[in-house]
mmCIF file of C-alpha atoms and ligand atoms in Angstrom:
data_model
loop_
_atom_site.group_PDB
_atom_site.id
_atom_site.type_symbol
_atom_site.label_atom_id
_atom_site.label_comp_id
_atom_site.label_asym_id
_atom_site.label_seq_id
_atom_site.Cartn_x
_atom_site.Cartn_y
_atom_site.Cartn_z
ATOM 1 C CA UNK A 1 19.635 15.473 10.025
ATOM 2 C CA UNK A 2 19.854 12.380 7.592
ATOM 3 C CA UNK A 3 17.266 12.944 5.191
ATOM 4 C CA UNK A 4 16.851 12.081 1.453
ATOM 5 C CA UNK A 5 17.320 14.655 -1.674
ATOM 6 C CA UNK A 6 14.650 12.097 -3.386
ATOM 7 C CA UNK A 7 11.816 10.522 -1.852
ATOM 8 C CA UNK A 8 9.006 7.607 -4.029
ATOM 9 C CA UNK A 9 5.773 7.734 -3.667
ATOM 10 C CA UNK A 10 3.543 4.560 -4.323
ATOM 11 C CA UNK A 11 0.031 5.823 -4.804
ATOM 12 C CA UNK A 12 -2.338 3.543 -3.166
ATOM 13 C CA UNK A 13 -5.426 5.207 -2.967
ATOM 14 C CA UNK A 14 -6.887 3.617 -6.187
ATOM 15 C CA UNK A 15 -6.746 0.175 -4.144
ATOM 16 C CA UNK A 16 -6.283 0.340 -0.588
ATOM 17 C CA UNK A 17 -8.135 3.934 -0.414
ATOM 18 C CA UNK A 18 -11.623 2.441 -2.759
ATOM 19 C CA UNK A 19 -11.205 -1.384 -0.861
ATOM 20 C CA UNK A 20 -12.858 0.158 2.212
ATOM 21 C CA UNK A 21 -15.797 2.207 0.233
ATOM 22 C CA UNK A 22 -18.923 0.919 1.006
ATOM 23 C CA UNK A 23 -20.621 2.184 -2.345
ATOM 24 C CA UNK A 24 -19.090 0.982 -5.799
ATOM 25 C CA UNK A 25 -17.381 3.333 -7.240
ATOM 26 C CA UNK A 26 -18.359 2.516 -11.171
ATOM 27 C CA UNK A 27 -15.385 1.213 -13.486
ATOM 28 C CA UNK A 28 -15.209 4.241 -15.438
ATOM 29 C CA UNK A 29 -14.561 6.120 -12.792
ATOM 30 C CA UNK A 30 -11.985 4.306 -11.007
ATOM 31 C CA UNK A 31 -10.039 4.104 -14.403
ATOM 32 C CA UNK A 32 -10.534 8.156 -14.528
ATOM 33 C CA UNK A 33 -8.915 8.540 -11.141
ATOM 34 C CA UNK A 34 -6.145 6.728 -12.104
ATOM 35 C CA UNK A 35 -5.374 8.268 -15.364
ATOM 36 C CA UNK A 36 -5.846 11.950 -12.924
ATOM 37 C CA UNK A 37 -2.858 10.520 -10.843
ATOM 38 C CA UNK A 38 -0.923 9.085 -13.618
ATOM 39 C CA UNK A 39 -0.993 12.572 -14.848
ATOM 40 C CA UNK A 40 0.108 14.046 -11.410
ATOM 41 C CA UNK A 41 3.220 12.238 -11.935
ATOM 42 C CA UNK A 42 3.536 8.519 -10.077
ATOM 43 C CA UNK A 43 5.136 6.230 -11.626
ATOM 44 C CA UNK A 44 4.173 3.118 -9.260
ATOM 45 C CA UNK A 45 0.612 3.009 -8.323
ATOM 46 C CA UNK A 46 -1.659 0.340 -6.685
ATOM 47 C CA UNK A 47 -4.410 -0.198 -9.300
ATOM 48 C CA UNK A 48 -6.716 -2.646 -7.955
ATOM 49 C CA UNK A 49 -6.591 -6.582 -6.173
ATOM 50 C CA UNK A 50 -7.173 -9.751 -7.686
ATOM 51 C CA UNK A 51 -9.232 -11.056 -4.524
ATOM 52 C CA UNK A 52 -12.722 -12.507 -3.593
ATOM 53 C CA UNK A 53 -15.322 -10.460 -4.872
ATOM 54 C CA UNK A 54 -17.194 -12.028 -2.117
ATOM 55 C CA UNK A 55 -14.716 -10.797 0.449
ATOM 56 C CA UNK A 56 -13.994 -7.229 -1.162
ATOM 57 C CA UNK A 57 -17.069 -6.323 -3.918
ATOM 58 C CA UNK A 58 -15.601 -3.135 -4.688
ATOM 59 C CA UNK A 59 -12.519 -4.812 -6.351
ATOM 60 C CA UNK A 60 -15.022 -7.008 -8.596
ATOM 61 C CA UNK A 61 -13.437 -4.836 -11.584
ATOM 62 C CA UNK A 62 -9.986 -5.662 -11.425
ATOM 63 C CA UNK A 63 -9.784 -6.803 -14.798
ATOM 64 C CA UNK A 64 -11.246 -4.008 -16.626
ATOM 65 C CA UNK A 65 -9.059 -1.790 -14.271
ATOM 66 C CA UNK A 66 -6.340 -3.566 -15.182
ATOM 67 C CA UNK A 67 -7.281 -3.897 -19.148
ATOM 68 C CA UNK A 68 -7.422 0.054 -19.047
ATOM 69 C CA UNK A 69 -4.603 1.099 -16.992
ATOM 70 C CA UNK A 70 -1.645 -0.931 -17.574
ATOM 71 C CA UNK A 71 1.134 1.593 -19.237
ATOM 72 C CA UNK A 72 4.833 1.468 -19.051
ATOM 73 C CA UNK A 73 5.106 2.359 -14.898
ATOM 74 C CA UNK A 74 5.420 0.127 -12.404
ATOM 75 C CA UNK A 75 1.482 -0.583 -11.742
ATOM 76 C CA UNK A 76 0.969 -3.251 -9.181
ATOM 77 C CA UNK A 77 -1.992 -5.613 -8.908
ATOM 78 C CA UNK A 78 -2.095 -7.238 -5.487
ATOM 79 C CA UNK A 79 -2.979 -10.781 -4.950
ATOM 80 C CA UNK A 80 -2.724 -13.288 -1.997
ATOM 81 C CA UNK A 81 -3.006 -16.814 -3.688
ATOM 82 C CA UNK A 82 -2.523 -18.790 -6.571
ATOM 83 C CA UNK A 83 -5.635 -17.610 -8.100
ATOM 84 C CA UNK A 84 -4.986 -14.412 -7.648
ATOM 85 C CA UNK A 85 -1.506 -14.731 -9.019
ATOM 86 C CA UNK A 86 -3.001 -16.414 -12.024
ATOM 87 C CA UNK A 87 -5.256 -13.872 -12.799
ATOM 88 C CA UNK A 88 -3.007 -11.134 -12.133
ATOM 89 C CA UNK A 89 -0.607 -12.497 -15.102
ATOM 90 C CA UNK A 90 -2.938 -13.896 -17.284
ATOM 91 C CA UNK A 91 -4.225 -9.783 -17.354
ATOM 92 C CA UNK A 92 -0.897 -8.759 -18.253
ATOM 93 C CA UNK A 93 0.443 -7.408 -15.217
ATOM 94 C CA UNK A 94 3.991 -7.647 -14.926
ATOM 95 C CA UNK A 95 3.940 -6.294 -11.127
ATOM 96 C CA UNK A 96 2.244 -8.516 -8.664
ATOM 97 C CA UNK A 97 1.658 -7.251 -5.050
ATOM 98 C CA UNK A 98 1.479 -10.307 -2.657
ATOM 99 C CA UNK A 99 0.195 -9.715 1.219
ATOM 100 C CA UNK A 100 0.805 -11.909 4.207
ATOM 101 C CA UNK A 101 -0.423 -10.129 8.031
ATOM 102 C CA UNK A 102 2.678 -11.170 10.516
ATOM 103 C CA UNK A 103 0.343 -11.593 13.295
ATOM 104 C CA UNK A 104 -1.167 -15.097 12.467
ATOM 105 C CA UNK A 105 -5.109 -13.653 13.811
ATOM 106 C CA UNK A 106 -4.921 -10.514 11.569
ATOM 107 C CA UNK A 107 -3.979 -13.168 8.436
ATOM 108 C CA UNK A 108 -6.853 -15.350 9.291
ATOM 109 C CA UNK A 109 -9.055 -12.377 9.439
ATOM 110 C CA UNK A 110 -8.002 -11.399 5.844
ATOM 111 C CA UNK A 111 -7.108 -14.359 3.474
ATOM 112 C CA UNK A 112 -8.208 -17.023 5.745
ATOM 113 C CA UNK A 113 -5.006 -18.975 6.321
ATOM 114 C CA UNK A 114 -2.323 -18.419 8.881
ATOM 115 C CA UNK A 115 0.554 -16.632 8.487
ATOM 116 C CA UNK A 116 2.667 -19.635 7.950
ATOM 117 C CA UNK A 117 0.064 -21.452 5.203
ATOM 118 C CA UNK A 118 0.283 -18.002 3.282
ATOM 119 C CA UNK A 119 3.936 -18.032 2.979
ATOM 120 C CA UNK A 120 4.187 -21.457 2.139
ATOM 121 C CA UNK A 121 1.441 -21.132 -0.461
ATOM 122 C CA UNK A 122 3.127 -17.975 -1.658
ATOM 123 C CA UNK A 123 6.726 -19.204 -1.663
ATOM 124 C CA UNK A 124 6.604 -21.501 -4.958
ATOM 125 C CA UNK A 125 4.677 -18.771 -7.110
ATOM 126 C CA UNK A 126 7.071 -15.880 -5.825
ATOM 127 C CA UNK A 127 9.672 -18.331 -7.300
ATOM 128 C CA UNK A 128 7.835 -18.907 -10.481
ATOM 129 C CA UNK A 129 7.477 -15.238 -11.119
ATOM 130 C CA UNK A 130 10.748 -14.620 -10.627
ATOM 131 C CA UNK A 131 11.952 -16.851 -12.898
ATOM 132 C CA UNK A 132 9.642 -15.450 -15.136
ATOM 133 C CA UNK A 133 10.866 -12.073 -15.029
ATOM 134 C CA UNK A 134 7.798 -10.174 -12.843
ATOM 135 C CA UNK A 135 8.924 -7.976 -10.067
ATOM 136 C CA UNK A 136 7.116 -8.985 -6.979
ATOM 137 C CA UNK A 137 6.149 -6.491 -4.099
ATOM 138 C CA UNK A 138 5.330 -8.035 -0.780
ATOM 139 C CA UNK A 139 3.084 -6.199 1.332
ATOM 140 C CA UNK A 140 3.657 -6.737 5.581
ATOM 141 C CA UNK A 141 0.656 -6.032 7.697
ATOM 142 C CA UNK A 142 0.599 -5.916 11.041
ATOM 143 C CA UNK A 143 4.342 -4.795 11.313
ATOM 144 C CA UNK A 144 3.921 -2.905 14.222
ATOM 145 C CA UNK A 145 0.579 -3.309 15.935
ATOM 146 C CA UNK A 146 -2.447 -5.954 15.576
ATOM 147 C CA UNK A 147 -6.031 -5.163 16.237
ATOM 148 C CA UNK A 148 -6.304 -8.573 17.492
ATOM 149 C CA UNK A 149 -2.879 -9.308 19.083
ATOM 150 C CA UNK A 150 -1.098 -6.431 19.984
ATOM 151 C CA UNK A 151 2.427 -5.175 19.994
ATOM 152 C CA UNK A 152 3.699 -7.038 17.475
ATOM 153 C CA UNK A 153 7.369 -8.315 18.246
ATOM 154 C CA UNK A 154 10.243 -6.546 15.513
ATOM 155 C CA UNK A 155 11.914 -10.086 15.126
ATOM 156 C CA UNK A 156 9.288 -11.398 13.476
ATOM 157 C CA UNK A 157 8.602 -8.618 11.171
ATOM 158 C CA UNK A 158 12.403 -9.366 10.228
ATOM 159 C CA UNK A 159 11.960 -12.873 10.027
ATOM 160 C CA UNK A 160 8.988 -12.704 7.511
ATOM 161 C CA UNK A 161 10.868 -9.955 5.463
ATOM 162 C CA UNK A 162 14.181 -12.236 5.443
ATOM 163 C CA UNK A 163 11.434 -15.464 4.280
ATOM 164 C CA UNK A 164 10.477 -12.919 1.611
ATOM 165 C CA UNK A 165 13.790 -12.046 0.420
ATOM 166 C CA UNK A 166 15.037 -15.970 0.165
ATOM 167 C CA UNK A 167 11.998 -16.321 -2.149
ATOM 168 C CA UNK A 168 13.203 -13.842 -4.029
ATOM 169 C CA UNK A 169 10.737 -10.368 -3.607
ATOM 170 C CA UNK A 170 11.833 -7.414 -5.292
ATOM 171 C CA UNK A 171 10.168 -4.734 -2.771
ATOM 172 C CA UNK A 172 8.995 -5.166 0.720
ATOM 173 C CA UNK A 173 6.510 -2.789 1.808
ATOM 174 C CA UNK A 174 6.314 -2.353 5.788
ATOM 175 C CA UNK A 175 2.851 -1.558 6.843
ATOM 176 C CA UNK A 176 1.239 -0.143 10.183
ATOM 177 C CA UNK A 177 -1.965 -1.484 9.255
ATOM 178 C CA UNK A 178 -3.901 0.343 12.183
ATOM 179 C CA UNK A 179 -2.019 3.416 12.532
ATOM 180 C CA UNK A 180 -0.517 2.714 15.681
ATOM 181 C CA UNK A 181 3.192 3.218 15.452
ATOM 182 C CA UNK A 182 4.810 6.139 16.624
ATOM 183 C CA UNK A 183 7.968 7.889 15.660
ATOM 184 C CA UNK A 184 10.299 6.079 17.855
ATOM 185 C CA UNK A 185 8.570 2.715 16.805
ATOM 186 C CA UNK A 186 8.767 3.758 12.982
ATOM 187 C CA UNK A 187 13.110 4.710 13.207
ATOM 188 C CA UNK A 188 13.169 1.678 15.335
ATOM 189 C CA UNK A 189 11.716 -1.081 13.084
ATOM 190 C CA UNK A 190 12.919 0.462 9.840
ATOM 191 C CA UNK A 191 16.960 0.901 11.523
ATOM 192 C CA UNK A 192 16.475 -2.609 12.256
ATOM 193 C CA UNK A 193 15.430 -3.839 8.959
ATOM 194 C CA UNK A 194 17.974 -1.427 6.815
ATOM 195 C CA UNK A 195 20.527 -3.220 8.804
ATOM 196 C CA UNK A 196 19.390 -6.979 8.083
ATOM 197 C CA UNK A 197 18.221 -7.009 4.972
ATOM 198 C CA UNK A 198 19.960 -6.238 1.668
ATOM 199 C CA UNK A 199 20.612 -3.459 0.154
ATOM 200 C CA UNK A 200 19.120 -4.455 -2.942
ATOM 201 C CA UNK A 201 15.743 -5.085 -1.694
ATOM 202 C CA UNK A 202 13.796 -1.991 -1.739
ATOM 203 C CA UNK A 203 12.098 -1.110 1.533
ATOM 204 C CA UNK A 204 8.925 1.051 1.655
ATOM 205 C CA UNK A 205 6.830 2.137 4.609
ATOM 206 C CA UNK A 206 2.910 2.020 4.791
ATOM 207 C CA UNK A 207 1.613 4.033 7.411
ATOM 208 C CA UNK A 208 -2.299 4.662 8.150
ATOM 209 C CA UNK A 209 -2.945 7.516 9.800
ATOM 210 C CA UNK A 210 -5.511 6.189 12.315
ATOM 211 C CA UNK A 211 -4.264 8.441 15.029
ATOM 212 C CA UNK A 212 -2.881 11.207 12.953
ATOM 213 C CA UNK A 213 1.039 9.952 13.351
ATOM 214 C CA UNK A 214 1.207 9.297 9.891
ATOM 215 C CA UNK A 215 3.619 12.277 8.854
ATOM 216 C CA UNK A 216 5.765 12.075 12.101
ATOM 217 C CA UNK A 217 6.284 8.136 11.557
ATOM 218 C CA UNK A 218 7.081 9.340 7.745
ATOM 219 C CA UNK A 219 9.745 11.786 9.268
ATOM 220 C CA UNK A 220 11.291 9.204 11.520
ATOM 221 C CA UNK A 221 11.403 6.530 9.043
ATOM 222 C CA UNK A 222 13.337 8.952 6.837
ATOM 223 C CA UNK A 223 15.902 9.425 9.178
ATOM 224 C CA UNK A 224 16.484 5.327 9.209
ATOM 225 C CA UNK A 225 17.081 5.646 5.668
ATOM 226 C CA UNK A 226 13.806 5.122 4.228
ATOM 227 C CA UNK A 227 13.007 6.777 0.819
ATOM 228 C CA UNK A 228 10.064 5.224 -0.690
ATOM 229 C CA UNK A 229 6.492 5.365 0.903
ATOM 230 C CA UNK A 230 3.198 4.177 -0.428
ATOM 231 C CA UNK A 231 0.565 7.062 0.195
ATOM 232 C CA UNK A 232 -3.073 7.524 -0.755
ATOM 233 C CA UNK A 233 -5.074 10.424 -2.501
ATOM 234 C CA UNK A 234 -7.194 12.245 -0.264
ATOM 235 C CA UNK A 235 -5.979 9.996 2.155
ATOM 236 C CA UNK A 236 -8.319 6.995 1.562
ATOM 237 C CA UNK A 237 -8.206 3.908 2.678
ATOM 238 C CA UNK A 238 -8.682 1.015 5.249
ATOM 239 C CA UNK A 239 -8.353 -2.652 5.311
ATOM 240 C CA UNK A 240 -12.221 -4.338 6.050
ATOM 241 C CA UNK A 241 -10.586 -6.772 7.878
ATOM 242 C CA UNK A 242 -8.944 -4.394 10.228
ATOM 243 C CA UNK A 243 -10.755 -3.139 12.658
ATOM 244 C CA UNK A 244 -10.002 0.173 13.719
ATOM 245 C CA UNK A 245 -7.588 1.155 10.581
ATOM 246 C CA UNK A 246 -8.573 4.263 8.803
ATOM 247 C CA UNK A 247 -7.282 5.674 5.749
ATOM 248 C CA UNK A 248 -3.598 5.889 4.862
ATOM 249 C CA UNK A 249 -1.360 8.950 4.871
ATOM 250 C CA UNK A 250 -2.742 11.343 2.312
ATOM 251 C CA UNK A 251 -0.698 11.715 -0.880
ATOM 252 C CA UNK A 252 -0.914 15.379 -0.693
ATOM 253 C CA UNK A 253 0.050 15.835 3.043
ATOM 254 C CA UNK A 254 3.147 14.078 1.827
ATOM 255 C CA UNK A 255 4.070 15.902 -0.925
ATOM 256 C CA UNK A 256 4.003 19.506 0.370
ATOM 257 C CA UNK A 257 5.708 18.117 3.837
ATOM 258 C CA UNK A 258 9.036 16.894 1.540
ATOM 259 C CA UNK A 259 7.999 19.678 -0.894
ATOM 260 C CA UNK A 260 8.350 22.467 2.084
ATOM 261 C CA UNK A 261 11.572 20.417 2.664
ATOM 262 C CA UNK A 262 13.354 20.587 -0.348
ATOM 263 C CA UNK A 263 13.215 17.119 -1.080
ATOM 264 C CA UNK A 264 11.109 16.199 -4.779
ATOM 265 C CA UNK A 265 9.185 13.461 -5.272
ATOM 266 C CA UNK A 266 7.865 13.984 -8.645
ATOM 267 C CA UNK A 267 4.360 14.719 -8.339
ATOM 268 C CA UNK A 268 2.485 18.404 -9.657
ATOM 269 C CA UNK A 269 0.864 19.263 -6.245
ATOM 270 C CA UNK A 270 -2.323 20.987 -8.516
ATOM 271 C CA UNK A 271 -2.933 17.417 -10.084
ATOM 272 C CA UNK A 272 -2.947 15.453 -7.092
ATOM 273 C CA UNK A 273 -5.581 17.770 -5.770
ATOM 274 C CA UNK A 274 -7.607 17.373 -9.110
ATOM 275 C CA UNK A 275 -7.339 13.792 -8.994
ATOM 276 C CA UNK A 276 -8.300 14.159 -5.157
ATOM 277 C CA UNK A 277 -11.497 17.153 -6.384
ATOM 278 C CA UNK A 278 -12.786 14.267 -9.103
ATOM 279 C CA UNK A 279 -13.239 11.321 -6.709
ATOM 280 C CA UNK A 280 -14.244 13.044 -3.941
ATOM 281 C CA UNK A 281 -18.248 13.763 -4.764
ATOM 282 C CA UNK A 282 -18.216 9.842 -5.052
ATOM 283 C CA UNK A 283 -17.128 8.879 -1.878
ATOM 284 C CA UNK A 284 -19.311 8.057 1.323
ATOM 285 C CA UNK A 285 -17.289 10.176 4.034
ATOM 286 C CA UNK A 286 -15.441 13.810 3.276
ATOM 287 C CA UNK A 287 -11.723 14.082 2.075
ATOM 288 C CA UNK A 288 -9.979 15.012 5.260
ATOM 289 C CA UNK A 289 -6.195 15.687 4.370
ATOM 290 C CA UNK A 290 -4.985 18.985 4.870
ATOM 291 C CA UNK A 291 -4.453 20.474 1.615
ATOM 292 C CA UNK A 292 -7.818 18.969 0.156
ATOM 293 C CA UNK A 293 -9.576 21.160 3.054
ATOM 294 C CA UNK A 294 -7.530 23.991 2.457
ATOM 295 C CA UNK A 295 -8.220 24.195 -0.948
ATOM 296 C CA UNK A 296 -11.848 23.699 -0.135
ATOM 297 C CA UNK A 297 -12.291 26.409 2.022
ATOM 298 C CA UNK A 298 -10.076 28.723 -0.190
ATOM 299 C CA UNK A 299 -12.405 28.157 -2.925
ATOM 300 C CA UNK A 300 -15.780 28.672 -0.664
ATOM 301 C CA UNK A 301 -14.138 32.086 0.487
ATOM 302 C CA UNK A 302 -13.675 33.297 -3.063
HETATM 303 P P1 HMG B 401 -11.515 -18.308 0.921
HETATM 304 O O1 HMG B 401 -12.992 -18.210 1.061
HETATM 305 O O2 HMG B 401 -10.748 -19.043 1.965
HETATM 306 O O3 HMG B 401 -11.075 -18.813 -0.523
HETATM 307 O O4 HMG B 401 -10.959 -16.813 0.829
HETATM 308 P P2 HMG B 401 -11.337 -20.120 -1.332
HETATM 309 O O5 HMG B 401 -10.031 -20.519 -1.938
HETATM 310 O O6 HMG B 401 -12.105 -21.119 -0.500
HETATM 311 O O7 HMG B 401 -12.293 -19.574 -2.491
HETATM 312 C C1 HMG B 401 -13.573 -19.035 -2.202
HETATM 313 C C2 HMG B 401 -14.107 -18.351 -3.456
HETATM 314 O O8 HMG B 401 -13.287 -17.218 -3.789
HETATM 315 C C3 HMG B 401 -14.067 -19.228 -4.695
HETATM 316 O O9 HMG B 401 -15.130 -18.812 -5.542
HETATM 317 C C4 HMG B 401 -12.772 -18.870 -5.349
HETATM 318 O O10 HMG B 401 -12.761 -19.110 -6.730
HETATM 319 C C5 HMG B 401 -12.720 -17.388 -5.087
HETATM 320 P P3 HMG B 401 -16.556 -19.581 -5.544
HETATM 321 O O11 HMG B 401 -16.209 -20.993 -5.956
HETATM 322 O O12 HMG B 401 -17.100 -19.505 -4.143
HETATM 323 O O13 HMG B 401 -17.352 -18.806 -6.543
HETATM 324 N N1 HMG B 401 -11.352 -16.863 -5.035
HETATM 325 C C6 HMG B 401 -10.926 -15.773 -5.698
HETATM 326 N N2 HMG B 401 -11.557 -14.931 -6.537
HETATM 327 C C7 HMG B 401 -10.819 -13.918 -7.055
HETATM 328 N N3 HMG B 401 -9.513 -13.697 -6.743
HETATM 329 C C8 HMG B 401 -8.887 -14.525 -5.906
HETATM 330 C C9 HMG B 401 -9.586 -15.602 -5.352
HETATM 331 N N4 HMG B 401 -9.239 -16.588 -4.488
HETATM 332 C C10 HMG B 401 -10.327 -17.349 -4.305
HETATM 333 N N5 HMG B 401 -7.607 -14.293 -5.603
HETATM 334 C C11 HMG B 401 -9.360 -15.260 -0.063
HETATM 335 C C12 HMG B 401 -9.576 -16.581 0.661
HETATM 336 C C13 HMG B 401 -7.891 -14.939 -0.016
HETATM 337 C C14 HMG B 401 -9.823 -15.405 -1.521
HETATM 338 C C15 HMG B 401 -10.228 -14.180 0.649
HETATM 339 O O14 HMG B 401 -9.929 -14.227 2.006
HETATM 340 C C16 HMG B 401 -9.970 -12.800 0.120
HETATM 341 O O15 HMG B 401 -10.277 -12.482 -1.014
HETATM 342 N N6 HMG B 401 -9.418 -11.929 0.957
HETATM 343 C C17 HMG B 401 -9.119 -10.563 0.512
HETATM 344 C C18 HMG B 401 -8.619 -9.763 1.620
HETATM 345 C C19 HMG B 401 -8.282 -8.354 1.147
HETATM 346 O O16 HMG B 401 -8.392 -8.000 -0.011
HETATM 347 N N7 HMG B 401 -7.853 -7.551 2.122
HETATM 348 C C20 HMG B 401 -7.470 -6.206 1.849
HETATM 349 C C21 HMG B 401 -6.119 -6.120 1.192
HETATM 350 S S1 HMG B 401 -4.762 -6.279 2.358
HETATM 351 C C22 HMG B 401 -4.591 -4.708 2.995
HETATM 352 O O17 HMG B 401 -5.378 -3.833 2.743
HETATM 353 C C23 HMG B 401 -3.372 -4.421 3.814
HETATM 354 C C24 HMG B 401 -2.302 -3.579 3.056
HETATM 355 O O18 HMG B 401 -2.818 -2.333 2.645
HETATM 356 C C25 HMG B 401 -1.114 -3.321 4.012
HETATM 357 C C26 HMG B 401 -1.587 -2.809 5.382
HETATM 358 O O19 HMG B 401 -2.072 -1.657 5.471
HETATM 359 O O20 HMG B 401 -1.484 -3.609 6.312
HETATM 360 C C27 HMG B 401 -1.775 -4.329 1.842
HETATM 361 MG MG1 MG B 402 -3.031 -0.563 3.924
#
């Protein structure tokens, strides 16, 4: 087996896992959670989105987020315009997370534009951060399957990666939006793209864990090479403007998976699960990853 000594983990939760929450979660707690994970040990993290807070309420905070959290790590703000991007630096950030959906329907769904206004709106202010220093994360949605279109075809995952890469991205991060992908799809897509695109380009995967594939995609992907993968406390999460996508791979599930296979990622397994026990009363549904429950009914048989 091919497999990593060293896997990343991009913690996502504060963003992509509070987007979907239908209550606000207050400001003081959001900054809370991320300090708890901070402490667990990741060193890139997903703080928050500089988007409409007509759109997505429950990212109305980004800037006190963002005045509170910003440390030495890589912590990435996303944003899918110019106004976002504005905001984003004029905060500080020096990590800006820009999102385009391949499948044109999906995109309109999300940031109102198609596909190919996003990335032509996006390619001049990529360029402009990168000449400014920033690193620049680019977010893929819809990589594998669309809620709206379907099977989404590989060559245009690659094409939209390759766009990326001209404009100069640091990271691309691969997502199954709706947790479709399976195993074979997952070593498929990700051989294909580790054999395109360059090697300095570093390529996460995203997976959602919609229909509980999550960890086997993970698996598979490692075996095409793939070493970094953004995960999510508690496994919360969910794009609004996908429908059908539930929350992403949990953190924790993750971590004792590579854990139980010698390979480290860096984060204290008891902190996660803190960071996972503090937000959890706040939440609308039940944290369903398998170590939160575990731990849960440990401590109710005590
Ligand atoms: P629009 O209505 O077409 O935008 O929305 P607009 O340019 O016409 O502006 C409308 C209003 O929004 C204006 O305010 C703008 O100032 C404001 P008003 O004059 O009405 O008071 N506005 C903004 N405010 C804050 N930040 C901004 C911003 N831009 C405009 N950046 C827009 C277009 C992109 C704004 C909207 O569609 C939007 O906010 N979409 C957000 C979608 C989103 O956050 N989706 C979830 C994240 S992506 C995801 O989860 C997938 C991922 O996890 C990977 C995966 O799993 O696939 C990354
Ligand atoms: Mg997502």
């Amino acid at each position: 087996m091919e497999l990593p000594e060293r896997v990343t983990l991009i913690e996502v939760g504060p963003r992509d896992g509070l987007q979907n929450e239908k209550n606000f979660i207050p400001t003081k707690n959001k900054i809370e959670f991320i300090s708890l994970l901070k402490n667990a040990g990741f060193q890139e993290m997903e703080l928050t989105s500089y988007v409409s807070p007509k759109w997505v309420p429950q990212m109305q905070d980004a800037e006190t987020v963002v005045e509170n959290c910003l440390d030495d790590a890589r912590n990435f703000v996303l944003a899918p315009n110019k106004k976002g991007i504005e905001l984003a630096t004029e905060s500080g950030v020096k990590h800006v997370a820009v999102f385009v959906g391949v499948s044109n329907t999906f995109n309109q769904k999300n940031i109102n534009k198609t596909t190919e206004e996003s990335m032509n709106e996006l390619r001049p202010l990529i360029e402009n951060l990168k000449r400014k220093g920033y690193f620049v994360r680019a977010c893929i949605s819809t990589s594998f399957y669309c809620p709206f279109e379907g099977r989404i075809d590989e060559n245009d995952v690659l094409k939209v990666c390759q766009d990326f890469e001209e404009m100069g991205v640091d990271e691309l991060s691969v997502a199954d939006t709706i947790g479709m992908a399976n195993p074979r799809d997952s070593y498929e897509l990700f051989t294909l793209l580790k054999h395109h695109l360059r090697a300095t380009t570093l390529l996460t995967a995203h997976f959602h864990d919609t229909r509980g594939m999550a960890i086997a995609n993970i698996f598979a992907s490692m075996q095409a090479g793939i070493d970094r993968f953004d995960t999510s406390a508690g496994g919360l999460g969910g794009c609004p403007f996908a429908p059908g996508a539930s929350g992403n791979v949990a953190s924790e599930d993750v971590v004792y998976m590579l854990s139980q296979m010698g390979i480290s990622t860096g984060i204290h397994m008891d902190k996660l699960l803190a960071a996972v026990a503090y937000i959890s009363p706040l939440l609308s549904k039940p944290v369903s990853s398998k170590q939160f429950s575990l731990l849960k009914n440990v401590s109710q048989h005590q």
